[in-house]
mmCIF file with all atom_site columns, C-alpha atoms in Angstrom:
data_model
loop_
_atom_site.group_PDB
_atom_site.id
_atom_site.type_symbol
_atom_site.label_atom_id
_atom_site.label_alt_id
_atom_site.label_comp_id
_atom_site.label_asym_id
_atom_site.label_entity_id
_atom_site.label_seq_id
_atom_site.pdbx_PDB_ins_code
_atom_site.Cartn_x
_atom_site.Cartn_y
_atom_site.Cartn_z
_atom_site.occupancy
_atom_site.B_iso_or_equiv
_atom_site.pdbx_formal_charge
_atom_site.auth_seq_id
_atom_site.auth_comp_id
_atom_site.auth_asym_id
_atom_site.auth_atom_id
_atom_site.pdbx_PDB_model_num
ATOM 1   C CA . HIS A 1 1   ? 105.629 149.912 131.769 1.00 78.00 ? 1   HIS A CA 1
ATOM 2   C CA . VAL A 1 2   ? 104.565 146.269 131.816 1.00 76.00 ? 2   VAL A CA 1
ATOM 3   C CA . GLU A 1 3   ? 104.536 146.073 135.619 1.00 77.00 ? 3   GLU A CA 1
ATOM 4   C CA . ARG A 1 4   ? 102.647 149.363 135.857 1.00 81.00 ? 4   ARG A CA 1
ATOM 5   C CA . THR A 1 5   ? 100.019 148.008 133.471 1.00 84.00 ? 5   THR A CA 1
ATOM 6   C CA . LEU A 1 6   ? 99.852  144.663 135.291 1.00 81.00 ? 6   LEU A CA 1
ATOM 7   C CA . PHE A 1 7   ? 99.356  146.165 138.735 1.00 83.00 ? 7   PHE A CA 1
ATOM 8   C CA . ARG A 1 8   ? 96.957  148.790 137.440 1.00 85.00 ? 8   ARG A CA 1
ATOM 9   C CA . LYS A 1 9   ? 94.776  145.862 136.373 1.00 87.00 ? 9   LYS A CA 1
ATOM 10  C CA . VAL A 1 10  ? 95.233  144.294 139.822 1.00 86.00 ? 10  VAL A CA 1
ATOM 11  C CA . ILE A 1 11  ? 94.031  147.411 141.647 1.00 83.00 ? 11  ILE A CA 1
ATOM 12  C CA . GLU A 1 12  ? 91.027  147.676 139.302 1.00 87.00 ? 12  GLU A CA 1
ATOM 13  C CA . LEU A 1 13  ? 89.723  144.245 140.365 1.00 85.00 ? 13  LEU A CA 1
ATOM 14  C CA . ASP A 1 14  ? 86.424  144.364 142.228 1.00 85.00 ? 14  ASP A CA 1
ATOM 15  C CA . GLY A 1 15  ? 86.112  142.731 145.630 1.00 84.00 ? 15  GLY A CA 1
ATOM 16  C CA . LEU A 1 16  ? 88.414  140.246 147.290 1.00 84.00 ? 16  LEU A CA 1
ATOM 17  C CA . ARG A 1 17  ? 87.399  137.139 145.352 1.00 87.00 ? 17  ARG A CA 1
ATOM 18  C CA . HIS A 1 18  ? 90.530  137.221 143.181 1.00 87.00 ? 18  HIS A CA 1
ATOM 19  C CA . PHE A 1 19  ? 92.864  137.808 146.111 1.00 84.00 ? 19  PHE A CA 1
ATOM 20  C CA . GLU A 1 20  ? 91.503  134.762 147.926 1.00 85.00 ? 20  GLU A CA 1
ATOM 21  C CA . ASP A 1 21  ? 91.974  132.507 144.885 1.00 84.00 ? 21  ASP A CA 1
ATOM 22  C CA . PRO A 1 22  ? 95.301  130.586 144.776 1.00 82.00 ? 22  PRO A CA 1
ATOM 23  C CA . ALA A 1 23  ? 95.006  130.249 140.986 1.00 81.00 ? 23  ALA A CA 1
ATOM 24  C CA . PHE A 1 24  ? 94.925  134.043 140.727 1.00 85.00 ? 24  PHE A CA 1
ATOM 25  C CA . HIS A 1 25  ? 98.148  134.280 142.726 1.00 83.00 ? 25  HIS A CA 1
ATOM 26  C CA . ASP A 1 26  ? 99.717  131.633 140.477 1.00 80.00 ? 26  ASP A CA 1
ATOM 27  C CA . ARG A 1 27  ? 98.817  133.594 137.339 1.00 83.00 ? 27  ARG A CA 1
ATOM 28  C CA . LEU A 1 28  ? 99.922  136.850 138.955 1.00 84.00 ? 28  LEU A CA 1
ATOM 29  C CA . GLU A 1 29  ? 103.310 135.368 139.843 1.00 82.00 ? 29  GLU A CA 1
ATOM 30  C CA . LEU A 1 30  ? 103.766 134.146 136.271 1.00 80.00 ? 30  LEU A CA 1
ATOM 31  C CA . ALA A 1 31  ? 102.753 137.545 134.936 1.00 84.00 ? 31  ALA A CA 1
ATOM 32  C CA . GLU A 1 32  ? 105.226 139.292 137.269 1.00 83.00 ? 32  GLU A CA 1
ATOM 33  C CA . GLN A 1 33  ? 107.996 136.965 136.143 1.00 80.00 ? 33  GLN A CA 1
ATOM 34  C CA . ALA A 1 34  ? 107.110 137.597 132.506 1.00 79.00 ? 34  ALA A CA 1
ATOM 35  C CA . ALA A 1 35  ? 107.061 141.348 133.135 1.00 79.00 ? 35  ALA A CA 1
ATOM 36  C CA . ARG A 1 36  ? 110.609 141.149 134.528 1.00 80.00 ? 36  ARG A CA 1
ATOM 37  C CA . ASP A 1 37  ? 111.997 138.849 131.853 1.00 80.00 ? 37  ASP A CA 1
ATOM 38  C CA . ALA A 1 38  ? 110.020 139.729 128.721 1.00 75.00 ? 38  ALA A CA 1
ATOM 39  C CA . PRO A 1 39  ? 111.786 142.952 127.620 1.00 77.00 ? 39  PRO A CA 1
ATOM 40  C CA . HIS A 1 40  ? 115.188 141.261 127.615 1.00 79.00 ? 40  HIS A CA 1
ATOM 41  C CA . GLN A 1 41  ? 113.844 138.110 126.010 1.00 77.00 ? 41  GLN A CA 1
ATOM 42  C CA . VAL A 1 42  ? 112.064 140.022 123.250 1.00 79.00 ? 42  VAL A CA 1
ATOM 43  C CA . ALA A 1 43  ? 115.242 141.949 122.417 1.00 83.00 ? 43  ALA A CA 1
ATOM 44  C CA . ASP A 1 44  ? 117.358 138.774 122.485 1.00 82.00 ? 44  ASP A CA 1
ATOM 45  C CA . VAL A 1 45  ? 114.901 136.863 120.295 1.00 79.00 ? 45  VAL A CA 1
ATOM 46  C CA . ALA A 1 46  ? 114.620 139.737 117.807 1.00 84.00 ? 46  ALA A CA 1
ATOM 47  C CA . LEU A 1 47  ? 118.404 139.974 117.444 1.00 87.00 ? 47  LEU A CA 1
ATOM 48  C CA . ALA A 1 48  ? 118.788 136.207 117.200 1.00 83.00 ? 48  ALA A CA 1
ATOM 49  C CA . MET A 1 49  ? 116.073 136.032 114.538 1.00 82.00 ? 49  MET A CA 1
ATOM 50  C CA . LEU A 1 50  ? 117.688 138.831 112.546 1.00 87.00 ? 50  LEU A CA 1
ATOM 51  C CA . ARG A 1 51  ? 121.078 137.084 112.711 1.00 87.00 ? 51  ARG A CA 1
ATOM 52  C CA . ALA A 1 52  ? 119.499 133.758 111.780 1.00 80.00 ? 52  ALA A CA 1
ATOM 53  C CA . VAL A 1 53  ? 117.604 135.188 108.800 1.00 82.00 ? 53  VAL A CA 1
ATOM 54  C CA . VAL A 1 54  ? 120.745 136.868 107.440 1.00 85.00 ? 54  VAL A CA 1
ATOM 55  C CA . SER A 1 55  ? 122.885 133.764 107.997 1.00 81.00 ? 55  SER A CA 1
ATOM 56  C CA . ILE A 1 56  ? 120.332 131.346 106.574 1.00 77.00 ? 56  ILE A CA 1
ATOM 57  C CA . THR A 1 57  ? 119.656 133.514 103.544 1.00 82.00 ? 57  THR A CA 1
ATOM 58  C CA . ALA A 1 58  ? 123.360 133.811 102.757 1.00 82.00 ? 58  ALA A CA 1
ATOM 59  C CA . LEU A 1 59  ? 124.022 130.119 103.362 1.00 76.00 ? 59  LEU A CA 1
ATOM 60  C CA . VAL A 1 60  ? 121.028 128.922 101.336 1.00 77.00 ? 60  VAL A CA 1
ATOM 61  C CA . GLY A 1 61  ? 122.034 131.270 98.520  1.00 81.00 ? 61  GLY A CA 1
ATOM 62  C CA . VAL A 1 62  ? 125.565 129.863 98.386  1.00 78.00 ? 62  VAL A CA 1
ATOM 63  C CA . VAL A 1 63  ? 124.420 126.248 98.739  1.00 76.00 ? 63  VAL A CA 1
ATOM 64  C CA . LEU A 1 64  ? 121.673 126.762 96.158  1.00 79.00 ? 64  LEU A CA 1
ATOM 65  C CA . ALA A 1 65  ? 124.335 127.716 93.637  1.00 80.00 ? 65  ALA A CA 1
ATOM 66  C CA . VAL A 1 66  ? 126.177 124.461 94.378  1.00 76.00 ? 66  VAL A CA 1
ATOM 67  C CA . SER A 1 67  ? 123.238 122.062 94.770  1.00 78.00 ? 67  SER A CA 1
ATOM 68  C CA . PRO A 1 68  ? 119.501 122.747 94.952  1.00 83.00 ? 68  PRO A CA 1
ATOM 69  C CA . VAL A 1 69  ? 118.971 119.369 96.666  1.00 79.00 ? 69  VAL A CA 1
ATOM 70  C CA . VAL A 1 70  ? 121.390 120.277 99.464  1.00 79.00 ? 70  VAL A CA 1
ATOM 71  C CA . ALA A 1 71  ? 119.755 123.702 99.802  1.00 80.00 ? 71  ALA A CA 1
ATOM 72  C CA . LEU A 1 72  ? 116.386 121.982 100.216 1.00 82.00 ? 72  LEU A CA 1
ATOM 73  C CA . LEU A 1 73  ? 117.857 119.634 102.837 1.00 80.00 ? 73  LEU A CA 1
ATOM 74  C CA . LEU A 1 74  ? 119.374 122.618 104.633 1.00 78.00 ? 74  LEU A CA 1
ATOM 75  C CA . VAL A 1 75  ? 116.037 124.427 104.783 1.00 80.00 ? 75  VAL A CA 1
ATOM 76  C CA . ALA A 1 76  ? 114.266 121.232 105.927 1.00 82.00 ? 76  ALA A CA 1
ATOM 77  C CA . ASN A 1 77  ? 116.888 120.708 108.629 1.00 79.00 ? 77  ASN A CA 1
ATOM 78  C CA . GLY A 1 78  ? 116.397 124.281 109.873 1.00 78.00 ? 78  GLY A CA 1
ATOM 79  C CA . ALA A 1 79  ? 112.637 123.851 109.929 1.00 82.00 ? 79  ALA A CA 1
ATOM 80  C CA . LEU A 1 80  ? 113.041 120.616 111.877 1.00 79.00 ? 80  LEU A CA 1
ATOM 81  C CA . GLY A 1 81  ? 115.228 122.384 114.448 1.00 77.00 ? 81  GLY A CA 1
ATOM 82  C CA . LEU A 1 82  ? 112.635 125.137 114.794 1.00 80.00 ? 82  LEU A CA 1
ATOM 83  C CA . VAL A 1 83  ? 109.880 122.578 115.377 1.00 81.00 ? 83  VAL A CA 1
ATOM 84  C CA . ALA A 1 84  ? 112.006 120.847 118.035 1.00 78.00 ? 84  ALA A CA 1
ATOM 85  C CA . ARG A 1 85  ? 112.806 124.093 119.851 1.00 79.00 ? 85  ARG A CA 1
ATOM 86  C CA . THR A 1 86  ? 109.165 125.219 119.738 1.00 83.00 ? 86  THR A CA 1
ATOM 87  C CA . ALA A 1 87  ? 107.991 121.914 121.226 1.00 80.00 ? 87  ALA A CA 1
ATOM 88  C CA . ARG A 1 88  ? 110.579 122.123 124.003 1.00 79.00 ? 88  ARG A CA 1
ATOM 89  C CA . THR A 1 89  ? 109.672 125.725 124.812 1.00 81.00 ? 89  THR A CA 1
ATOM 90  C CA . ARG A 1 90  ? 105.981 124.837 125.020 1.00 83.00 ? 90  ARG A CA 1
ATOM 91  C CA . GLY A 1 91  ? 106.802 122.061 127.476 1.00 79.00 ? 91  GLY A CA 1
ATOM 92  C CA . GLU A 1 92  ? 108.894 124.416 129.602 1.00 79.00 ? 92  GLU A CA 1
ATOM 93  C CA . LEU A 1 93  ? 106.097 127.007 129.669 1.00 80.00 ? 93  LEU A CA 1
ATOM 94  C CA . ALA A 1 94  ? 103.549 124.352 130.636 1.00 80.00 ? 94  ALA A CA 1
ATOM 95  C CA . VAL A 1 95  ? 105.776 123.319 133.546 1.00 80.00 ? 95  VAL A CA 1
ATOM 96  C CA . LEU A 1 96  ? 106.167 126.929 134.685 1.00 77.00 ? 96  LEU A CA 1
ATOM 97  C CA . ASP A 1 97  ? 102.409 127.301 134.647 1.00 78.00 ? 97  ASP A CA 1
ATOM 98  C CA . ALA A 1 98  ? 101.802 124.000 136.436 1.00 76.00 ? 98  ALA A CA 1
ATOM 99  C CA . LEU A 1 99  ? 104.422 124.664 139.103 1.00 78.00 ? 99  LEU A CA 1
ATOM 100 C CA . ALA A 1 100 ? 103.504 128.229 139.999 1.00 77.00 ? 100 ALA A CA 1
ATOM 101 C CA . GLY A 1 101 ? 101.330 127.056 142.889 1.00 78.00 ? 101 GLY A CA 1
ATOM 102 C CA . THR A 1 102 ? 103.913 124.562 144.110 1.00 81.00 ? 102 THR A CA 1
ATOM 103 C CA . ARG A 1 103 ? 106.603 127.218 144.094 1.00 79.00 ? 103 ARG A CA 1
ATOM 104 C CA . ARG A 1 104 ? 104.332 129.606 145.967 1.00 80.00 ? 104 ARG A CA 1
ATOM 105 C CA . TRP A 1 105 ? 103.717 126.958 148.662 1.00 82.00 ? 105 TRP A CA 1
ATOM 106 C CA . ARG A 1 106 ? 107.447 126.262 148.906 1.00 81.00 ? 106 ARG A CA 1
ATOM 107 C CA . GLU A 1 107 ? 108.125 129.976 149.342 1.00 82.00 ? 107 GLU A CA 1
ATOM 108 C CA . SER A 1 108 ? 105.411 130.222 152.004 1.00 84.00 ? 108 SER A CA 1
ATOM 109 C CA . TYR A 1 109 ? 106.944 127.380 154.015 1.00 83.00 ? 109 TYR A CA 1
ATOM 110 C CA . ARG A 1 110 ? 110.419 128.860 153.603 1.00 82.00 ? 110 ARG A CA 1
ATOM 111 C CA . ALA A 1 111 ? 109.188 132.250 154.801 1.00 84.00 ? 111 ALA A CA 1
ATOM 112 C CA . LEU A 1 112 ? 107.580 130.672 157.875 1.00 83.00 ? 112 LEU A CA 1
ATOM 113 C CA . LEU A 1 113 ? 110.757 128.778 158.747 1.00 81.00 ? 113 LEU A CA 1
ATOM 114 C CA . VAL A 1 114 ? 112.878 131.948 158.761 1.00 78.00 ? 114 VAL A CA 1
ATOM 115 C CA . ASP A 1 115 ? 110.320 134.503 159.972 1.00 82.00 ? 115 ASP A CA 1
ATOM 116 C CA . VAL A 1 116 ? 111.129 135.810 163.434 1.00 79.00 ? 116 VAL A CA 1
ATOM 117 C CA . LYS A 1 117 ? 107.424 136.378 164.164 1.00 83.00 ? 117 LYS A CA 1
ATOM 118 C CA . ALA A 1 118 ? 106.560 132.737 163.468 1.00 84.00 ? 118 ALA A CA 1
ATOM 119 C CA . ALA A 1 119 ? 109.643 131.275 165.183 1.00 81.00 ? 119 ALA A CA 1
ATOM 120 C CA . LYS A 1 120 ? 108.078 131.138 168.657 1.00 82.00 ? 120 LYS A CA 1
ATOM 121 C CA . GLU A 1 121 ? 104.972 129.244 167.582 1.00 86.00 ? 121 GLU A CA 1
ATOM 122 C CA . ILE A 1 122 ? 106.939 126.918 165.310 1.00 86.00 ? 122 ILE A CA 1
ATOM 123 C CA . ARG A 1 123 ? 109.291 125.979 168.114 1.00 83.00 ? 123 ARG A CA 1
ATOM 124 C CA . LEU A 1 124 ? 106.582 125.895 170.790 1.00 86.00 ? 124 LEU A CA 1
ATOM 125 C CA . PHE A 1 125 ? 104.402 123.490 168.806 1.00 88.00 ? 125 PHE A CA 1
ATOM 126 C CA . GLY A 1 126 ? 107.300 121.594 167.198 1.00 88.00 ? 126 GLY A CA 1
ATOM 127 C CA . LEU A 1 127 ? 106.191 122.445 163.653 1.00 87.00 ? 127 LEU A CA 1
ATOM 128 C CA . GLY A 1 128 ? 109.681 122.894 162.186 1.00 87.00 ? 128 GLY A CA 1
ATOM 129 C CA . GLU A 1 129 ? 109.997 119.361 160.809 1.00 89.00 ? 129 GLU A CA 1
ATOM 130 C CA . LEU A 1 130 ? 106.438 119.432 159.465 1.00 90.00 ? 130 LEU A CA 1
ATOM 131 C CA . LEU A 1 131 ? 107.032 122.706 157.618 1.00 86.00 ? 131 LEU A CA 1
ATOM 132 C CA . LEU A 1 132 ? 110.439 121.554 156.406 1.00 87.00 ? 132 LEU A CA 1
ATOM 133 C CA . GLY A 1 133 ? 108.910 118.306 155.132 1.00 89.00 ? 133 GLY A CA 1
ATOM 134 C CA . ARG A 1 134 ? 106.201 120.187 153.282 1.00 86.00 ? 134 ARG A CA 1
ATOM 135 C CA . MET A 1 135 ? 108.710 122.655 151.821 1.00 84.00 ? 135 MET A CA 1
ATOM 136 C CA . ILE A 1 136 ? 110.986 119.847 150.615 1.00 87.00 ? 136 ILE A CA 1
ATOM 137 C CA . GLY A 1 137 ? 107.964 117.925 149.298 1.00 86.00 ? 137 GLY A CA 1
ATOM 138 C CA . ALA A 1 138 ? 106.915 120.931 147.227 1.00 81.00 ? 138 ALA A CA 1
ATOM 139 C CA . LEU A 1 139 ? 110.471 121.336 145.999 1.00 83.00 ? 139 LEU A CA 1
ATOM 140 C CA . ASP A 1 140 ? 110.694 117.606 145.141 1.00 87.00 ? 140 ASP A CA 1
ATOM 141 C CA . ARG A 1 141 ? 107.455 117.751 143.126 1.00 83.00 ? 141 ARG A CA 1
ATOM 142 C CA . ALA A 1 142 ? 108.655 120.815 141.234 1.00 82.00 ? 142 ALA A CA 1
ATOM 143 C CA . THR A 1 143 ? 112.076 119.321 140.580 1.00 85.00 ? 143 THR A CA 1
ATOM 144 C CA . ALA A 1 144 ? 110.656 115.984 139.413 1.00 87.00 ? 144 ALA A CA 1
ATOM 145 C CA . ARG A 1 145 ? 108.300 117.704 136.985 1.00 82.00 ? 145 ARG A CA 1
ATOM 146 C CA . GLU A 1 146 ? 111.055 119.959 135.655 1.00 82.00 ? 146 GLU A CA 1
ATOM 147 C CA . ALA A 1 147 ? 113.404 116.987 135.252 1.00 87.00 ? 147 ALA A CA 1
ATOM 148 C CA . TRP A 1 148 ? 110.728 115.038 133.366 1.00 85.00 ? 148 TRP A CA 1
ATOM 149 C CA . VAL A 1 149 ? 110.186 117.925 130.934 1.00 82.00 ? 149 VAL A CA 1
ATOM 150 C CA . GLU A 1 150 ? 113.940 118.412 130.497 1.00 82.00 ? 150 GLU A CA 1
ATOM 151 C CA . GLN A 1 151 ? 114.428 114.686 129.804 1.00 88.00 ? 151 GLN A CA 1
ATOM 152 C CA . ARG A 1 152 ? 111.563 114.616 127.341 1.00 84.00 ? 152 ARG A CA 1
ATOM 153 C CA . GLY A 1 153 ? 112.892 117.759 125.663 1.00 79.00 ? 153 GLY A CA 1
ATOM 154 C CA . ALA A 1 154 ? 116.416 116.344 125.496 1.00 84.00 ? 154 ALA A CA 1
ATOM 155 C CA . ILE A 1 155 ? 115.152 113.109 123.925 1.00 87.00 ? 155 ILE A CA 1
ATOM 156 C CA . LEU A 1 156 ? 113.160 115.121 121.394 1.00 81.00 ? 156 LEU A CA 1
ATOM 157 C CA . GLN A 1 157 ? 116.197 117.292 120.616 1.00 79.00 ? 157 GLN A CA 1
ATOM 158 C CA . ILE A 1 158 ? 118.395 114.190 120.217 1.00 87.00 ? 158 ILE A CA 1
ATOM 159 C CA . GLY A 1 159 ? 115.864 112.655 117.836 1.00 85.00 ? 159 GLY A CA 1
ATOM 160 C CA . PHE A 1 160 ? 115.740 115.802 115.732 1.00 81.00 ? 160 PHE A CA 1
ATOM 161 C CA . ALA A 1 161 ? 119.546 116.077 115.852 1.00 81.00 ? 161 ALA A CA 1
ATOM 162 C CA . LEU A 1 162 ? 119.841 112.507 114.518 1.00 87.00 ? 162 LEU A CA 1
ATOM 163 C CA . VAL A 1 163 ? 117.436 113.304 111.694 1.00 83.00 ? 163 VAL A CA 1
ATOM 164 C CA . GLY A 1 164 ? 119.422 116.475 111.009 1.00 78.00 ? 164 GLY A CA 1
ATOM 165 C CA . ALA A 1 165 ? 122.667 114.491 110.962 1.00 83.00 ? 165 ALA A CA 1
ATOM 166 C CA . ALA A 1 166 ? 121.123 112.071 108.470 1.00 85.00 ? 166 ALA A CA 1
ATOM 167 C CA . MET A 1 167 ? 120.064 115.013 106.295 1.00 79.00 ? 167 MET A CA 1
ATOM 168 C CA . THR A 1 168 ? 123.582 116.412 106.527 1.00 78.00 ? 168 THR A CA 1
ATOM 169 C CA . ALA A 1 169 ? 125.045 113.054 105.510 1.00 84.00 ? 169 ALA A CA 1
ATOM 170 C CA . VAL A 1 170 ? 122.713 112.884 102.505 1.00 82.00 ? 170 VAL A CA 1
ATOM 171 C CA . GLY A 1 171 ? 123.664 116.437 101.570 1.00 78.00 ? 171 GLY A CA 1
ATOM 172 C CA . ALA A 1 172 ? 127.376 115.643 101.867 1.00 80.00 ? 172 ALA A CA 1
ATOM 173 C CA . ALA A 1 173 ? 126.878 112.539 99.711  1.00 84.00 ? 173 ALA A CA 1
ATOM 174 C CA . VAL A 1 174 ? 125.079 114.622 97.054  1.00 80.00 ? 174 VAL A CA 1
ATOM 175 C CA . VAL A 1 175 ? 127.871 117.223 97.057  1.00 76.00 ? 175 VAL A CA 1
ATOM 176 C CA . ALA A 1 176 ? 130.565 114.501 96.952  1.00 81.00 ? 176 ALA A CA 1
ATOM 177 C CA . ALA A 1 177 ? 128.789 112.736 94.070  1.00 83.00 ? 177 ALA A CA 1
ATOM 178 C CA . GLY A 1 178 ? 128.571 116.060 92.230  1.00 77.00 ? 178 GLY A CA 1
ATOM 179 C CA . ALA A 1 179 ? 132.252 116.752 92.839  1.00 77.00 ? 179 ALA A CA 1
ATOM 180 C CA . VAL A 1 180 ? 133.232 113.266 91.570  1.00 85.00 ? 180 VAL A CA 1
ATOM 181 C CA . ALA A 1 181 ? 131.041 113.698 88.501  1.00 81.00 ? 181 ALA A CA 1
#
């Protein structure tokens, strides 16, 4: 359904202006990828959210009976994790958007290197190394950007995990103090 709707919009476009615009092809590629992945992701996220809500509600209810302070720390820790995951996801989506053109170029060079129709000209004019260099350059740029986002996301996750561990330690100390008392 999503792909039908997407390509119905594509065929309704007037003129060739959009088809000659690399940015249009970048957005179209991202939309196609989203159309393929979105139904599964929506179902997975919905189930995960349902499980999380049930688990968190039960856990907070039990912990609230033991210690309201620990319950508050537990909710704050969960909110912190959600903020961290949201920030990381935004970074990943920004990279996907930024790299759509680079990936398209890489795929174009790859297609030329293996296309039987282009093989004669590539060999005749000695363009193989040039195309390979450009393909690898596009791949290097994409990989470097992805690695940077992953590193930044990992550092952010580690920071939030440390804060969460500190909250857990405080909660354990509160429970231990209550048990001793």
